[in-house]
mmCIF file of C-alpha atoms in Angstrom:
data_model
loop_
_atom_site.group_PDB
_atom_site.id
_atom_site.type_symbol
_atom_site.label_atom_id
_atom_site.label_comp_id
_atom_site.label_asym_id
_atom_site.label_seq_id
_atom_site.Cartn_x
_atom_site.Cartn_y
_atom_site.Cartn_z
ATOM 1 C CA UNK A 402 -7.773 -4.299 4.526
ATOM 2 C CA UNK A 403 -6.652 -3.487 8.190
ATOM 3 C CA UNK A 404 -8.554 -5.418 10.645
ATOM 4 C CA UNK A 405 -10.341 -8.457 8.562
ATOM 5 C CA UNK A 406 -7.948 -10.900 10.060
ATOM 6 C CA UNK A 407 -9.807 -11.899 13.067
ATOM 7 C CA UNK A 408 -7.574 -13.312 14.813
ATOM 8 C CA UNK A 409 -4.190 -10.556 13.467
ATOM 9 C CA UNK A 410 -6.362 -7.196 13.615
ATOM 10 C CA UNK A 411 -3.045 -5.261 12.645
ATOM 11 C CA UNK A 412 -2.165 -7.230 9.514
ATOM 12 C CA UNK A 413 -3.161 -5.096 6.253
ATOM 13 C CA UNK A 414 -3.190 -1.700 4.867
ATOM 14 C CA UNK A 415 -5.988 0.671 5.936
ATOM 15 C CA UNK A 416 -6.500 1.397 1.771
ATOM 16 C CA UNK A 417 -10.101 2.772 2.162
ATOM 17 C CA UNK A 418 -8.572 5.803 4.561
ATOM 18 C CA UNK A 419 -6.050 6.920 1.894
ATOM 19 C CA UNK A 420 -8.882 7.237 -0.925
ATOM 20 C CA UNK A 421 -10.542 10.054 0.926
ATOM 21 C CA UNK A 422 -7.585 11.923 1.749
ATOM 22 C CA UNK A 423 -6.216 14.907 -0.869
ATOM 23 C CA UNK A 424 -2.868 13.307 -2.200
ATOM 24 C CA UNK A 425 0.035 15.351 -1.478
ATOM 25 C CA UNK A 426 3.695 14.120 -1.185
ATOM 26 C CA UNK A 427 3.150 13.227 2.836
ATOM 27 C CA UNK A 428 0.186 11.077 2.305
ATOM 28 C CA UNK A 429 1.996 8.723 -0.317
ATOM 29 C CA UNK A 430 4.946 8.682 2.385
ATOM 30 C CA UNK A 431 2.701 7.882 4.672
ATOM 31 C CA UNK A 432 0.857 4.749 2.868
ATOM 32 C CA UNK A 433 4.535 3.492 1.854
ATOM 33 C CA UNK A 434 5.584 3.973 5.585
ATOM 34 C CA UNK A 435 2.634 1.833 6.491
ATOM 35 C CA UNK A 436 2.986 -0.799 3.851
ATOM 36 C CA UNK A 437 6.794 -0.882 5.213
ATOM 37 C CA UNK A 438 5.738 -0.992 8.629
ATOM 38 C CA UNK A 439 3.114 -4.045 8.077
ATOM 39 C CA UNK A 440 5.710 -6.399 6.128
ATOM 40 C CA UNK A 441 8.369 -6.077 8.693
ATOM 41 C CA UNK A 442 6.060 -6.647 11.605
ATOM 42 C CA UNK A 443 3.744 -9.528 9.952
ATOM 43 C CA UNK A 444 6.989 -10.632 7.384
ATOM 44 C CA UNK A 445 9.700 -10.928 8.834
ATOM 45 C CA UNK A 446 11.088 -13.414 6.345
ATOM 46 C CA UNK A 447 10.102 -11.207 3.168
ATOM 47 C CA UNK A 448 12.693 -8.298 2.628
ATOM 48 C CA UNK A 449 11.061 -4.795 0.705
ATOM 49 C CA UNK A 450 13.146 -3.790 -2.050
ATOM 50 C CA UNK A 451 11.414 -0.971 -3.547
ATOM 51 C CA UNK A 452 7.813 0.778 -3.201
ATOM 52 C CA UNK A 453 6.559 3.021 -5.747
ATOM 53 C CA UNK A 454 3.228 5.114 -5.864
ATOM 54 C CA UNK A 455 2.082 7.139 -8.067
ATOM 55 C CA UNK A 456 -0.720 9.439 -8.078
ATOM 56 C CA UNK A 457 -2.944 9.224 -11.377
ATOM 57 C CA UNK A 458 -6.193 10.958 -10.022
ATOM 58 C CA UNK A 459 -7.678 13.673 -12.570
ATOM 59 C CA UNK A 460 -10.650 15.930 -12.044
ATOM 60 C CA UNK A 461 -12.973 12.842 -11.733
ATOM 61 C CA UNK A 462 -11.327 10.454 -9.508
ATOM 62 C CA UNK A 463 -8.805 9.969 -7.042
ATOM 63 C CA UNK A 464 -6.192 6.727 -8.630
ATOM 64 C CA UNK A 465 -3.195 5.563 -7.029
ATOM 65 C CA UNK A 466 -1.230 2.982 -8.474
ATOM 66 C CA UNK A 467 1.218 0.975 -6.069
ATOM 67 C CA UNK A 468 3.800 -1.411 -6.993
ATOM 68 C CA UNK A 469 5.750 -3.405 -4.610
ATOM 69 C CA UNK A 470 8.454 -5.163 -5.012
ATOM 70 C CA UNK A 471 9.850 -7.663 -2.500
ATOM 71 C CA UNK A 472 12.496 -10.625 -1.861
ATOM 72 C CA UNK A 473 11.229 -13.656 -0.845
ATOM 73 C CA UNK A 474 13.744 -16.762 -0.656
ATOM 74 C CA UNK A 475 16.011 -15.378 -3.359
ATOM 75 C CA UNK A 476 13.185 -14.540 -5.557
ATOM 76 C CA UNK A 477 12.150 -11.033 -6.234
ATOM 77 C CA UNK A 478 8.062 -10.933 -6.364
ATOM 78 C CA UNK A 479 5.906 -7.965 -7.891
ATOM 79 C CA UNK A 480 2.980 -6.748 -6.353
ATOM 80 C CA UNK A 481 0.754 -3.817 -7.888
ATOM 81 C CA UNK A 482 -2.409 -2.370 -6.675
ATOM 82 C CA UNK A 483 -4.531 0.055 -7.547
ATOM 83 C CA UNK A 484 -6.910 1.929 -5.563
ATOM 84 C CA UNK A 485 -9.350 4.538 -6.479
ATOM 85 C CA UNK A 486 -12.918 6.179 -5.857
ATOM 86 C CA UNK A 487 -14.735 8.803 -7.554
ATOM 87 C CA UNK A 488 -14.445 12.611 -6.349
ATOM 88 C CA UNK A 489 -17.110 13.622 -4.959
#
């Protein structure tokens, strides 16, 4: 989460924001703009191959599922999240 880091108050996603928020295509840009934004600034040395989301919410909750995939010394890592509340 965005601002935990004490001493690095940029470093992190603001995930909590984006669960509140009625998913269209521009918000899910917008989160994977963000992710993008916070590797290269706080990563330099990780490279982002590919970032996928995609929007599983149904009448009783709001789900996102985000996978990330990045290079990291020749190696490609997989990172998946999910984040989700329920509507209110």
């Amino acid at each position: 989460q965005k601002g935990e880091r004490i001493f690095k108050p940029n470093l992190g996603i603001n995930w909590n924001g984006y669960l509140f928020e009625l998913v269209t295509p521009e918000m899910i840009q917008r989160l994977k703009d963000e992710i993008r934004t916070t590797i290269v600034q706080h990563m330099p040395t990780v490279k982002v191959q590919t970032i996928n989301v995609n929007d599983r919410s149904n009448d009783a909750e709001v789900l996102l599922y985000i996978q990330l995939v990045v290079e990291y010394k020749g190696q490609n890592i997989v990172v998946q999240r999910r984040i989700g509340s329920p509507r209110a």
